[in-house]
mmCIF file of C-alpha atoms in Angstrom:
data_model
loop_
_atom_site.group_PDB
_atom_site.id
_atom_site.type_symbol
_atom_site.label_atom_id
_atom_site.label_comp_id
_atom_site.label_asym_id
_atom_site.label_seq_id
_atom_site.Cartn_x
_atom_site.Cartn_y
_atom_site.Cartn_z
ATOM 1 C CA MET I 2 64.017 49.798 -44.413
ATOM 2 C CA ILE I 3 63.011 46.085 -45.775
ATOM 3 C CA ARG I 4 64.732 45.939 -49.400
ATOM 4 C CA PRO I 5 62.937 44.379 -52.316
ATOM 5 C CA ARG I 6 65.251 41.192 -52.424
ATOM 6 C CA ALA I 7 63.669 40.433 -48.955
ATOM 7 C CA THR I 8 60.314 41.313 -49.650
ATOM 8 C CA SER I 9 60.022 38.804 -52.343
ATOM 9 C CA GLN I 10 62.566 36.335 -50.466
ATOM 10 C CA VAL I 11 59.929 35.707 -47.773
ATOM 11 C CA ALA I 12 57.010 35.491 -49.758
ATOM 12 C CA VAL I 13 58.702 32.265 -51.629
ATOM 13 C CA ILE I 14 58.929 31.255 -47.403
ATOM 14 C CA VAL I 15 55.472 32.149 -47.410
ATOM 15 C CA LEU I 16 54.161 30.296 -50.083
ATOM 16 C CA LEU I 17 55.679 27.456 -49.792
ATOM 17 C CA LEU I 18 55.138 27.016 -46.217
ATOM 18 C CA SER I 19 51.262 27.291 -47.079
ATOM 19 C CA LEU I 20 51.344 24.905 -49.750
ATOM 20 C CA LEU I 21 53.643 21.862 -47.980
ATOM 21 C CA ARG I 22 50.972 22.655 -45.290
ATOM 22 C CA GLY I 23 48.381 22.078 -47.956
ATOM 23 C CA VAL I 24 49.630 19.204 -48.828
ATOM 24 C CA ALA I 25 50.099 17.110 -45.282
ATOM 25 C CA ALA I 26 46.638 18.647 -44.324
ATOM 26 C CA GLN I 27 45.545 15.962 -48.086
ATOM 27 C CA SER I 28 47.845 12.991 -47.571
ATOM 28 C CA GLY I 29 48.009 11.208 -44.372
ATOM 29 C CA PRO I 30 48.946 9.079 -42.291
ATOM 30 C CA PHE I 31 51.716 8.847 -44.487
ATOM 31 C CA VAL I 32 53.408 12.053 -45.360
ATOM 32 C CA ALA I 33 56.527 11.622 -47.268
ATOM 33 C CA GLY I 34 56.458 7.544 -46.674
ATOM 34 C CA GLN I 35 56.263 8.242 -42.482
ATOM 35 C CA PHE I 36 53.444 7.632 -40.751
ATOM 36 C CA ARG I 37 52.190 11.023 -39.271
ATOM 37 C CA GLY I 38 49.802 10.621 -35.221
ATOM 38 C CA ARG I 39 48.606 8.190 -33.181
ATOM 39 C CA ILE I 40 46.738 4.786 -33.465
ATOM 40 C CA ALA I 41 43.703 4.395 -31.001
ATOM 41 C CA TYR I 42 42.099 0.962 -30.903
ATOM 42 C CA CYS I 43 39.164 -0.178 -29.500
ATOM 43 C CA ALA I 44 37.544 -4.046 -29.190
ATOM 44 C CA ASP I 45 35.399 -6.644 -27.700
ATOM 45 C CA GLY I 46 35.676 -9.960 -27.605
ATOM 46 C CA ASN I 47 34.126 -10.586 -24.115
ATOM 47 C CA HIS I 48 29.870 -11.159 -26.146
ATOM 48 C CA ASN I 49 28.971 -12.566 -28.606
ATOM 49 C CA ASP I 50 31.651 -13.483 -30.491
ATOM 50 C CA PRO I 51 35.701 -14.541 -29.612
ATOM 51 C CA ASP I 52 37.121 -13.820 -33.388
ATOM 52 C CA ASP I 53 39.073 -10.789 -31.565
ATOM 53 C CA TRP I 54 41.081 -13.573 -28.780
ATOM 54 C CA VAL I 55 43.117 -13.978 -32.437
ATOM 55 C CA ALA I 56 42.026 -10.334 -34.233
ATOM 56 C CA SER I 57 43.581 -8.163 -31.675
ATOM 57 C CA PRO I 58 46.772 -9.367 -31.895
ATOM 58 C CA VAL I 59 47.503 -9.941 -35.069
ATOM 59 C CA ALA I 60 46.620 -5.881 -35.253
ATOM 60 C CA LEU I 61 48.979 -5.563 -32.454
ATOM 61 C CA ALA I 62 51.433 -7.531 -34.231
ATOM 62 C CA ILE I 63 50.674 -5.432 -37.113
ATOM 63 C CA LEU I 64 51.460 -2.484 -35.984
ATOM 64 C CA ALA I 65 54.842 -3.558 -34.704
ATOM 65 C CA GLU I 66 56.311 -4.867 -37.864
ATOM 66 C CA ALA I 67 54.757 -2.176 -39.701
ATOM 67 C CA GLY I 68 57.531 0.213 -36.986
ATOM 68 C CA LEU I 69 54.302 1.870 -35.258
ATOM 69 C CA ALA I 70 54.297 0.303 -31.593
ATOM 70 C CA GLU I 71 55.002 3.722 -30.814
ATOM 71 C CA ARG I 72 52.100 5.578 -32.374
ATOM 72 C CA LEU I 73 50.182 3.375 -30.075
ATOM 73 C CA VAL I 74 48.555 5.412 -26.896
ATOM 74 C CA HIS I 75 45.419 3.939 -26.109
ATOM 75 C CA PHE I 76 44.266 0.129 -26.192
ATOM 76 C CA ASN I 77 40.938 -0.979 -24.852
ATOM 77 C CA TYR I 78 39.642 -4.143 -25.076
ATOM 78 C CA ASN I 79 36.180 -6.147 -23.621
ATOM 79 C CA CYS I 80 33.755 -2.561 -24.803
ATOM 80 C CA ILE I 81 30.856 -4.510 -25.031
ATOM 81 C CA LEU I 82 28.964 -2.502 -22.063
ATOM 82 C CA PRO I 83 25.645 -4.537 -21.784
ATOM 83 C CA GLN I 84 26.463 -8.170 -22.021
ATOM 84 C CA THR I 85 29.785 -9.751 -20.618
ATOM 85 C CA ASN I 86 30.929 -14.228 -20.239
ATOM 86 C CA PRO I 87 33.547 -13.833 -17.502
ATOM 87 C CA ASP I 88 35.397 -15.542 -18.508
ATOM 88 C CA TRP I 89 35.768 -14.733 -22.835
ATOM 89 C CA GLU I 90 37.214 -11.473 -19.808
ATOM 90 C CA GLN I 91 40.192 -13.442 -18.702
ATOM 91 C CA ILE I 92 40.683 -14.767 -22.492
ATOM 92 C CA HIS I 93 40.846 -11.728 -24.499
ATOM 93 C CA ALA I 94 43.010 -10.410 -22.137
ATOM 94 C CA ALA I 95 45.667 -12.608 -21.915
ATOM 95 C CA SER I 96 45.735 -12.032 -25.701
ATOM 96 C CA VAL I 97 46.034 -8.568 -25.903
ATOM 97 C CA LEU I 98 48.025 -8.493 -23.285
ATOM 98 C CA GLY I 99 50.324 -11.619 -23.702
ATOM 99 C CA THR I 100 51.159 -10.218 -26.904
ATOM 100 C CA ALA I 101 51.410 -6.765 -25.728
ATOM 101 C CA GLN I 102 54.879 -8.283 -24.031
ATOM 102 C CA ARG I 103 55.896 -10.146 -26.995
ATOM 103 C CA TYR I 104 55.725 -6.985 -29.227
ATOM 104 C CA GLY I 105 57.267 -5.020 -26.791
ATOM 105 C CA TYR I 106 54.116 -2.339 -26.726
ATOM 106 C CA ASP I 107 53.824 0.207 -23.066
ATOM 107 C CA ARG I 108 51.764 -1.705 -20.602
ATOM 108 C CA ALA I 109 50.571 1.423 -19.334
ATOM 109 C CA ARG I 110 48.552 2.185 -22.661
ATOM 110 C CA PHE I 111 46.522 -0.834 -22.057
ATOM 111 C CA PHE I 112 42.583 -0.721 -20.490
ATOM 112 C CA ASP I 113 40.222 -3.639 -20.224
ATOM 113 C CA CYS I 114 36.802 -2.118 -20.136
ATOM 114 C CA GLN I 115 35.227 -4.207 -18.118
ATOM 115 C CA LYS I 116 37.330 -4.185 -14.970
ATOM 116 C CA GLN I 117 38.574 -0.688 -15.541
ATOM 117 C CA ARG I 118 36.202 1.671 -17.652
ATOM 118 C CA THR I 119 36.628 4.921 -15.413
ATOM 119 C CA GLU I 120 41.020 4.918 -15.991
ATOM 120 C CA MET I 121 39.774 4.028 -19.757
ATOM 121 C CA LEU I 122 37.528 6.253 -20.792
ATOM 122 C CA ALA I 123 40.021 9.048 -18.685
ATOM 123 C CA SER I 124 42.510 8.066 -20.466
ATOM 124 C CA LEU I 125 40.595 7.305 -24.203
ATOM 125 C CA ALA I 126 39.189 11.183 -23.549
ATOM 126 C CA GLN I 127 42.527 12.833 -22.887
ATOM 127 C CA THR I 128 44.041 10.789 -26.350
ATOM 128 C CA ILE I 129 41.493 12.726 -28.247
ATOM 129 C CA SER I 130 41.919 15.914 -27.109
ATOM 130 C CA ALA I 131 45.114 15.465 -27.469
ATOM 131 C CA SER I 132 44.278 15.151 -31.862
ATOM 132 C CA SER I 133 45.621 18.126 -33.672
ATOM 133 C CA GLU I 134 46.034 18.578 -37.592
ATOM 134 C CA ASP I 135 49.567 17.316 -37.402
ATOM 135 C CA ASP I 136 48.423 15.124 -35.028
ATOM 136 C CA PRO I 137 45.562 13.312 -35.580
ATOM 137 C CA LEU I 138 44.368 10.622 -34.055
ATOM 138 C CA TYR I 139 43.352 7.279 -36.173
ATOM 139 C CA CYS I 140 40.495 4.842 -33.879
ATOM 140 C CA ILE I 141 40.394 1.523 -35.017
ATOM 141 C CA VAL I 142 36.841 0.642 -33.705
ATOM 142 C CA ALA I 143 36.523 -3.534 -33.430
ATOM 143 C CA GLY I 144 34.286 -3.413 -31.021
ATOM 144 C CA PRO I 145 30.975 -1.251 -30.668
ATOM 145 C CA VAL I 146 30.232 2.127 -31.104
ATOM 146 C CA GLU I 147 29.433 3.175 -27.593
ATOM 147 C CA VAL I 148 32.578 3.355 -26.150
ATOM 148 C CA PRO I 149 34.110 4.993 -28.566
ATOM 149 C CA TYR I 150 30.769 7.506 -28.407
ATOM 150 C CA LEU I 151 31.870 8.167 -24.440
ATOM 151 C CA GLY I 152 35.351 9.079 -25.130
ATOM 152 C CA ILE I 153 34.307 11.751 -28.019
ATOM 153 C CA GLN I 154 31.728 12.598 -24.970
ATOM 154 C CA GLN I 155 33.515 13.900 -22.701
ATOM 155 C CA ALA I 156 36.790 15.075 -24.891
ATOM 156 C CA ASP I 157 37.237 18.355 -26.382
ATOM 157 C CA PRO I 158 34.689 19.288 -29.203
ATOM 158 C CA SER I 159 37.345 21.104 -30.896
ATOM 159 C CA ARG I 160 39.925 18.487 -31.354
ATOM 160 C CA ARG I 161 36.720 16.130 -33.606
ATOM 161 C CA PRO I 162 38.136 17.443 -36.878
ATOM 162 C CA HIS I 163 41.510 15.636 -35.902
ATOM 163 C CA VAL I 164 40.281 12.447 -35.606
ATOM 164 C CA TYR I 165 39.113 9.346 -37.045
ATOM 165 C CA CYS I 166 37.640 6.323 -36.727
ATOM 166 C CA ILE I 167 38.104 3.472 -38.773
ATOM 167 C CA SER I 168 35.111 0.498 -39.710
ATOM 168 C CA HIS I 169 34.534 -2.323 -41.362
ATOM 169 C CA SER I 170 31.001 -4.033 -39.830
ATOM 170 C CA ARG I 171 27.954 -2.961 -39.401
ATOM 171 C CA TRP I 172 27.551 -5.261 -36.070
ATOM 172 C CA ASN I 173 30.717 -2.698 -34.611
ATOM 173 C CA ASP I 174 28.062 0.122 -36.118
ATOM 174 C CA GLY I 175 25.527 -1.062 -33.830
ATOM 175 C CA PHE I 176 23.369 -2.269 -35.702
ATOM 176 C CA ALA I 177 22.433 -5.343 -34.488
ATOM 177 C CA ARG I 178 20.217 -8.186 -34.024
ATOM 178 C CA ASN I 179 20.978 -9.431 -31.086
ATOM 179 C CA TYR I 180 21.430 -6.742 -29.360
ATOM 180 C CA THR I 181 20.487 -3.215 -27.926
ATOM 181 C CA PHE I 182 23.128 -0.529 -27.522
ATOM 182 C CA THR I 183 22.734 2.763 -27.228
ATOM 183 C CA HIS I 184 24.784 4.320 -29.528
ATOM 184 C CA THR I 185 25.499 3.512 -33.948
ATOM 185 C CA LYS I 186 27.516 5.035 -35.750
ATOM 186 C CA ARG I 187 25.598 8.063 -36.372
ATOM 187 C CA SER I 188 26.432 9.639 -31.903
ATOM 188 C CA VAL I 189 29.498 9.264 -33.093
ATOM 189 C CA ILE I 190 28.683 10.959 -37.324
ATOM 190 C CA GLU I 191 27.612 13.567 -35.884
ATOM 191 C CA SER I 192 29.490 14.692 -33.197
ATOM 192 C CA GLY I 193 32.025 15.989 -35.829
ATOM 193 C CA VAL I 194 34.450 13.441 -35.762
ATOM 194 C CA ASN I 195 35.642 12.074 -39.642
ATOM 195 C CA TRP I 196 34.034 8.423 -39.890
ATOM 196 C CA VAL I 197 35.636 5.634 -42.640
ATOM 197 C CA GLN I 198 33.971 2.869 -43.593
ATOM 198 C CA ILE I 199 36.660 0.124 -45.730
ATOM 199 C CA ARG I 200 34.642 -3.080 -47.025
ATOM 200 C CA ASP I 201 34.148 -5.590 -45.262
ATOM 201 C CA GLN I 202 37.251 -7.548 -43.656
ATOM 202 C CA ASN I 203 35.659 -10.593 -42.933
ATOM 203 C CA LEU I 204 35.103 -11.834 -46.962
ATOM 204 C CA LEU I 205 39.264 -11.951 -47.322
ATOM 205 C CA LEU I 206 40.349 -12.670 -44.264
ATOM 206 C CA SER I 207 37.396 -15.091 -42.554
ATOM 207 C CA LYS I 208 37.966 -18.455 -42.952
ATOM 208 C CA SER I 209 35.321 -20.271 -42.066
ATOM 209 C CA PRO I 210 31.219 -19.220 -40.856
ATOM 210 C CA TYR I 211 30.139 -17.561 -38.057
ATOM 211 C CA GLY I 212 28.766 -19.489 -35.375
ATOM 212 C CA ARG I 213 30.733 -23.240 -35.304
ATOM 213 C CA PRO I 214 33.571 -24.569 -34.872
ATOM 214 C CA ALA I 215 35.871 -24.650 -37.721
ATOM 215 C CA PRO I 216 37.214 -27.435 -38.754
ATOM 216 C CA PRO I 217 41.312 -28.301 -38.691
ATOM 217 C CA GLU I 218 41.099 -27.945 -42.610
ATOM 218 C CA ALA I 219 39.512 -24.643 -42.386
ATOM 219 C CA PHE I 220 42.714 -22.842 -40.430
ATOM 220 C CA ALA I 221 45.257 -24.326 -43.739
ATOM 221 C CA ASP I 222 45.681 -20.405 -44.899
ATOM 222 C CA PHE I 223 47.276 -19.874 -42.072
ATOM 223 C CA PHE I 224 49.598 -23.135 -41.084
ATOM 224 C CA TRP I 225 51.601 -20.501 -41.429
ATOM 225 C CA LEU I 226 52.158 -19.604 -37.908
ATOM 226 C CA ARG I 227 51.427 -22.768 -36.828
ATOM 227 C CA ASP I 228 54.981 -24.274 -38.890
ATOM 228 C CA ALA I 229 57.071 -20.337 -38.092
ATOM 229 C CA PRO I 230 60.331 -20.004 -36.622
ATOM 230 C CA GLU I 231 59.248 -17.556 -33.618
ATOM 231 C CA THR I 232 57.964 -18.135 -30.805
ATOM 232 C CA ARG I 233 56.227 -14.512 -31.228
ATOM 233 C CA LEU I 234 54.508 -16.235 -34.395
ATOM 234 C CA ARG I 235 53.651 -19.686 -33.236
ATOM 235 C CA TRP I 236 51.890 -17.892 -30.363
ATOM 236 C CA LEU I 237 49.381 -16.626 -32.680
ATOM 237 C CA TRP I 238 48.237 -19.400 -33.499
ATOM 238 C CA GLU I 239 47.248 -20.812 -30.297
ATOM 239 C CA ARG I 240 44.690 -17.761 -29.604
ATOM 240 C CA LEU I 241 43.361 -18.144 -33.738
ATOM 241 C CA VAL I 242 42.750 -22.294 -32.505
ATOM 242 C CA LEU I 243 41.391 -20.539 -29.623
ATOM 243 C CA SER I 244 39.085 -18.858 -30.677
ATOM 244 C CA THR I 245 37.758 -21.984 -32.367
ATOM 245 C CA ARG I 246 37.631 -20.050 -35.354
ATOM 246 C CA PRO I 247 40.363 -19.078 -38.291
ATOM 247 C CA ASP I 248 39.413 -15.385 -38.367
ATOM 248 C CA PRO I 249 41.640 -11.934 -37.597
ATOM 249 C CA SER I 250 38.952 -10.146 -39.298
ATOM 250 C CA ASP I 251 39.640 -7.207 -37.512
ATOM 251 C CA ALA I 252 43.066 -6.335 -37.440
ATOM 252 C CA GLY I 253 42.212 -6.061 -41.349
ATOM 253 C CA MET I 254 41.250 -2.476 -40.515
ATOM 254 C CA ALA I 255 45.292 -1.928 -38.632
ATOM 255 C CA TYR I 256 46.271 -3.240 -42.165
ATOM 256 C CA PHE I 257 44.693 -0.882 -43.774
ATOM 257 C CA LEU I 258 45.575 2.099 -42.056
ATOM 258 C CA ILE I 259 50.252 0.814 -42.337
ATOM 259 C CA SER I 260 49.115 0.302 -45.403
ATOM 260 C CA GLY I 261 45.526 1.922 -47.267
ATOM 261 C CA ASP I 262 44.716 -1.340 -48.692
ATOM 262 C CA GLU I 263 41.216 -2.254 -48.170
ATOM 263 C CA GLN I 264 42.047 -6.346 -49.535
ATOM 264 C CA CYS I 265 44.086 -7.968 -46.621
ATOM 265 C CA ASP I 266 44.526 -11.746 -46.745
ATOM 266 C CA PRO I 267 46.509 -14.402 -44.733
ATOM 267 C CA ALA I 268 49.387 -13.866 -47.726
ATOM 268 C CA LYS I 269 49.557 -10.360 -47.255
ATOM 269 C CA LEU I 270 49.474 -11.301 -43.657
ATOM 270 C CA ARG I 271 52.130 -14.108 -43.537
ATOM 271 C CA SER I 272 54.466 -11.291 -46.376
ATOM 272 C CA LEU I 273 54.420 -8.882 -43.481
ATOM 273 C CA LEU I 274 54.121 -11.259 -40.242
ATOM 274 C CA ALA I 275 56.644 -13.218 -40.769
ATOM 275 C CA ASP I 276 58.767 -12.715 -43.958
ATOM 276 C CA HIS I 277 58.890 -8.753 -42.355
ATOM 277 C CA GLN I 278 58.162 -7.373 -45.762
ATOM 278 C CA ARG I 279 55.859 -3.632 -45.002
ATOM 279 C CA PRO I 280 54.274 -2.936 -47.446
ATOM 280 C CA ALA I 281 54.889 0.389 -49.400
ATOM 281 C CA PRO I 282 51.615 2.756 -48.451
ATOM 282 C CA THR I 283 49.135 3.891 -51.163
ATOM 283 C CA VAL I 284 49.460 7.826 -51.810
ATOM 284 C CA ALA I 285 45.421 7.776 -53.208
ATOM 285 C CA ARG I 286 43.879 4.788 -53.422
ATOM 286 C CA GLY I 287 41.641 3.617 -56.446
ATOM 287 C CA THR I 288 38.810 3.583 -55.705
ATOM 288 C CA ILE I 289 36.854 5.434 -51.822
ATOM 289 C CA ARG I 290 32.790 4.664 -51.219
ATOM 290 C CA LEU I 291 31.209 6.930 -48.899
ATOM 291 C CA GLU I 292 28.376 5.108 -47.806
ATOM 292 C CA ALA I 293 25.348 8.147 -47.557
ATOM 293 C CA GLU I 294 24.332 6.845 -43.402
ATOM 294 C CA ASN I 295 28.075 7.469 -43.225
ATOM 295 C CA PHE I 296 27.768 11.520 -44.421
ATOM 296 C CA GLN I 297 27.990 14.151 -42.062
ATOM 297 C CA LYS I 298 24.675 15.860 -42.095
ATOM 298 C CA LEU I 299 21.491 13.912 -43.399
ATOM 299 C CA SER I 300 18.164 16.329 -43.697
ATOM 300 C CA GLY I 301 14.641 14.430 -44.828
ATOM 301 C CA PHE I 302 16.804 11.612 -44.398
ATOM 302 C CA GLU I 303 16.388 8.584 -41.925
ATOM 303 C CA VAL I 304 19.620 5.470 -41.931
ATOM 304 C CA GLU I 305 17.568 2.470 -42.573
ATOM 305 C CA ASP I 306 18.411 -0.956 -41.691
ATOM 306 C CA ARG I 307 17.443 -3.683 -44.216
ATOM 307 C CA ASN I 308 17.796 -7.147 -44.866
ATOM 308 C CA ASP I 309 19.163 -6.618 -48.242
ATOM 309 C CA ARG I 310 22.910 -7.703 -49.200
ATOM 310 C CA ALA I 311 22.116 -6.074 -52.053
ATOM 311 C CA ALA I 312 22.685 -2.672 -50.427
ATOM 312 C CA SER I 313 26.076 -1.805 -48.871
ATOM 313 C CA HIS I 314 26.996 -3.207 -45.519
ATOM 314 C CA ARG I 315 23.140 -4.276 -45.600
ATOM 315 C CA LEU I 316 21.913 0.045 -44.356
ATOM 316 C CA CYS I 317 20.828 3.075 -46.645
ATOM 317 C CA VAL I 318 19.185 5.712 -46.149
ATOM 318 C CA ARG I 319 15.761 6.980 -46.875
ATOM 319 C CA LEU I 320 13.701 10.414 -47.530
ATOM 320 C CA THR I 321 10.897 10.971 -44.806
ATOM 321 C CA THR I 322 9.668 13.822 -45.734
ATOM 322 C CA PRO I 323 7.899 15.243 -48.646
ATOM 323 C CA ALA I 324 10.206 18.343 -48.697
ATOM 324 C CA GLY I 325 12.696 16.978 -50.497
ATOM 325 C CA GLY I 326 16.480 16.290 -48.659
ATOM 326 C CA SER I 327 19.843 16.269 -48.758
ATOM 327 C CA ILE I 328 22.849 14.596 -47.949
ATOM 328 C CA ARG I 329 26.120 16.474 -46.726
ATOM 329 C CA THR I 330 30.052 15.501 -46.491
ATOM 330 C CA PRO I 331 33.211 16.783 -46.461
ATOM 331 C CA PHE I 332 35.477 15.254 -48.257
ATOM 332 C CA ARG I 333 38.646 13.550 -45.528
ATOM 333 C CA GLU I 334 39.346 10.286 -46.499
ATOM 334 C CA PRO I 335 42.749 9.520 -45.431
ATOM 335 C CA PHE I 336 45.364 7.447 -48.484
ATOM 336 C CA ALA I 337 42.989 10.151 -50.288
ATOM 337 C CA ALA I 338 44.826 13.355 -52.511
ATOM 338 C CA ALA I 339 42.703 15.882 -54.937
ATOM 339 C CA GLY I 340 42.742 15.329 -58.637
ATOM 340 C CA ARG I 341 39.959 14.003 -61.010
ATOM 341 C CA CYS I 342 37.950 11.080 -60.346
ATOM 342 C CA ASP I 343 34.604 9.837 -61.716
ATOM 343 C CA LEU I 344 31.316 8.892 -59.683
ATOM 344 C CA GLU I 345 28.525 7.249 -58.756
ATOM 345 C CA VAL I 346 25.631 7.915 -56.791
ATOM 346 C CA ARG I 347 23.248 4.164 -56.125
ATOM 347 C CA TYR I 348 20.476 4.500 -55.432
ATOM 348 C CA SER I 349 16.323 2.877 -55.130
ATOM 349 C CA ALA I 350 13.315 5.237 -56.523
ATOM 350 C CA ALA I 351 9.692 3.361 -55.703
ATOM 351 C CA SER I 352 8.468 6.450 -57.610
ATOM 352 C CA GLU I 353 9.563 9.168 -60.348
ATOM 353 C CA CYS I 354 12.252 11.608 -58.336
ATOM 354 C CA GLY I 355 15.030 14.403 -58.878
ATOM 355 C CA LEU I 356 18.276 14.389 -57.393
ATOM 356 C CA THR I 357 20.926 16.847 -57.773
ATOM 357 C CA LEU I 358 24.565 16.171 -56.777
ATOM 358 C CA ARG I 359 26.686 18.848 -55.901
ATOM 359 C CA VAL I 360 30.874 18.271 -55.093
ATOM 360 C CA GLY I 361 32.104 21.232 -53.752
ATOM 361 C CA ASN I 362 31.187 24.909 -55.123
ATOM 362 C CA THR I 363 32.224 24.287 -58.858
ATOM 363 C CA PHE I 364 30.233 20.980 -60.180
ATOM 364 C CA GLU I 365 26.039 20.047 -60.331
ATOM 365 C CA ARG I 366 24.444 17.709 -61.739
ATOM 366 C CA ARG I 367 20.696 16.902 -62.003
ATOM 367 C CA TRP I 368 18.385 14.491 -63.050
ATOM 368 C CA ARG I 369 15.070 12.647 -62.367
ATOM 369 C CA ALA I 370 14.647 8.639 -61.804
ATOM 370 C CA PRO I 371 11.885 7.150 -63.130
ATOM 371 C CA GLY I 372 9.658 4.935 -61.845
ATOM 372 C CA SER I 373 10.210 2.071 -60.098
ATOM 373 C CA THR I 374 14.224 1.315 -60.645
ATOM 374 C CA GLY I 375 13.453 -1.919 -59.874
ATOM 375 C CA GLY I 376 16.147 -2.568 -57.200
ATOM 376 C CA TRP I 377 19.503 -0.545 -57.067
ATOM 377 C CA THR I 378 20.830 1.684 -59.957
ATOM 378 C CA SER I 379 23.318 3.983 -60.759
ATOM 379 C CA HIS I 380 24.128 7.664 -62.441
ATOM 380 C CA ARG I 381 27.199 8.328 -63.044
ATOM 381 C CA ALA I 382 29.122 12.195 -63.117
ATOM 382 C CA LEU I 383 32.356 11.348 -64.939
ATOM 383 C CA ASP I 384 35.979 13.385 -64.817
ATOM 384 C CA LEU I 385 35.046 15.475 -62.522
ATOM 385 C CA GLU I 386 37.824 17.993 -59.682
ATOM 386 C CA LEU I 387 37.541 17.116 -56.301
ATOM 387 C CA ARG I 388 39.657 18.479 -53.664
ATOM 388 C CA TRP I 389 40.204 17.700 -49.972
ATOM 389 C CA GLY I 390 37.739 19.394 -47.786
ATOM 390 C CA ASP I 391 35.176 19.504 -50.746
ATOM 391 C CA GLU I 392 32.087 19.391 -49.432
ATOM 392 C CA ILE I 393 29.940 16.144 -51.790
ATOM 393 C CA ALA I 394 26.282 16.985 -51.471
ATOM 394 C CA VAL I 395 23.512 15.085 -52.283
ATOM 395 C CA GLU I 396 20.003 16.843 -52.866
ATOM 396 C CA ALA I 397 15.790 14.511 -53.930
ATOM 397 C CA HIS I 398 12.381 14.712 -54.124
ATOM 398 C CA GLY I 399 10.909 11.681 -53.809
ATOM 399 C CA ASP I 400 10.179 8.484 -52.422
ATOM 400 C CA VAL I 401 13.845 7.368 -52.695
ATOM 401 C CA GLN I 402 16.523 5.734 -50.460
ATOM 402 C CA LEU I 403 20.078 6.138 -51.190
ATOM 403 C CA ASP I 404 23.411 3.175 -50.993
ATOM 404 C CA TYR I 405 26.622 5.321 -51.791
ATOM 405 C CA VAL I 406 28.840 7.935 -53.429
ATOM 406 C CA GLN I 407 32.081 5.979 -54.905
ATOM 407 C CA LEU I 408 34.724 7.698 -56.417
ATOM 408 C CA GLU I 409 37.036 6.019 -59.075
ATOM 409 C CA ARG I 410 40.513 7.967 -59.385
ATOM 410 C CA ARG I 411 41.726 8.946 -63.452
ATOM 411 C CA PRO I 412 44.896 8.274 -63.344
#
């Protein structure tokens, strides 16, 4: 016979466990100040741009300084598959492995895509297949998305909801004008993994134009590496000079993963790497932008790669069917929590059209847009409740393009 008091205690324990499980599902990658999950990193560096010769080492330094070296379970490099430069392969390999040795990484977790493709894909697939709600995988995409896609295809499909691919670059996402990639990020998104697009890290971390060596004065923001007493920081400086340009921009994704901060700059890198001051991870980002082309389900919409710098990442989605269409995605972002927020839908309409915004099962907003909006315009929904896992959907009829849906968290 179970006594009422015991029954009550059991009910309380079950409720507490349920609440704790819900909090854990919402608050990754840090729970109670501790990182929860594993990290994979995919980098190129063997063609197109030598920036990875320094970005890969800086990313490894960031993760190590954050105490996450053991969380890095897979690192592949030289991942541009259509073309390669053997000399660049060797330089990037030396940069990656030299940094791994200096910061105490397990060498067995590093793979050269040009020389170890079979072993690399087997490791990446195994890493993905080990993912779970309690042990998710955060995959930093610092090279073309083809390699992550191939790894996902070889892995257990049931594990995909527990994988988060982090990107900042339309080039890595497969939208390159001088290369023909087999897959774009849409191939990955449609597989069911979570795609996390942060702001372009070149804005604050790249200090010279792409395509030509930088003059000496362009390196000034990184002289602290040159002048550092630590030999491994001076090693990073050597990699920076060798790369010909001060541009460790891909490493900004590693900084985001340890902090939730999308605005890494040389001063923040110095605070972490030279002064050994770890940034406190944010609980919930104030602004989260969901690019329209990153929504998990596009119905009647197609991705449009346009030479329009007013469009976020110069990409959008265009409605292509007269019957109308929709974009839908679950809200599963890192460094995000349930709460009240304002929501902006950015769009462009060539003729009069109707749009509907839906959030979960509790919010619906319909509006009509006049024709010829004259470029991008926005519709805002204020003070709505957003919960982890809520589906966000935009439905449309007419000649319309969608750029993004942006969330502004309320205090």
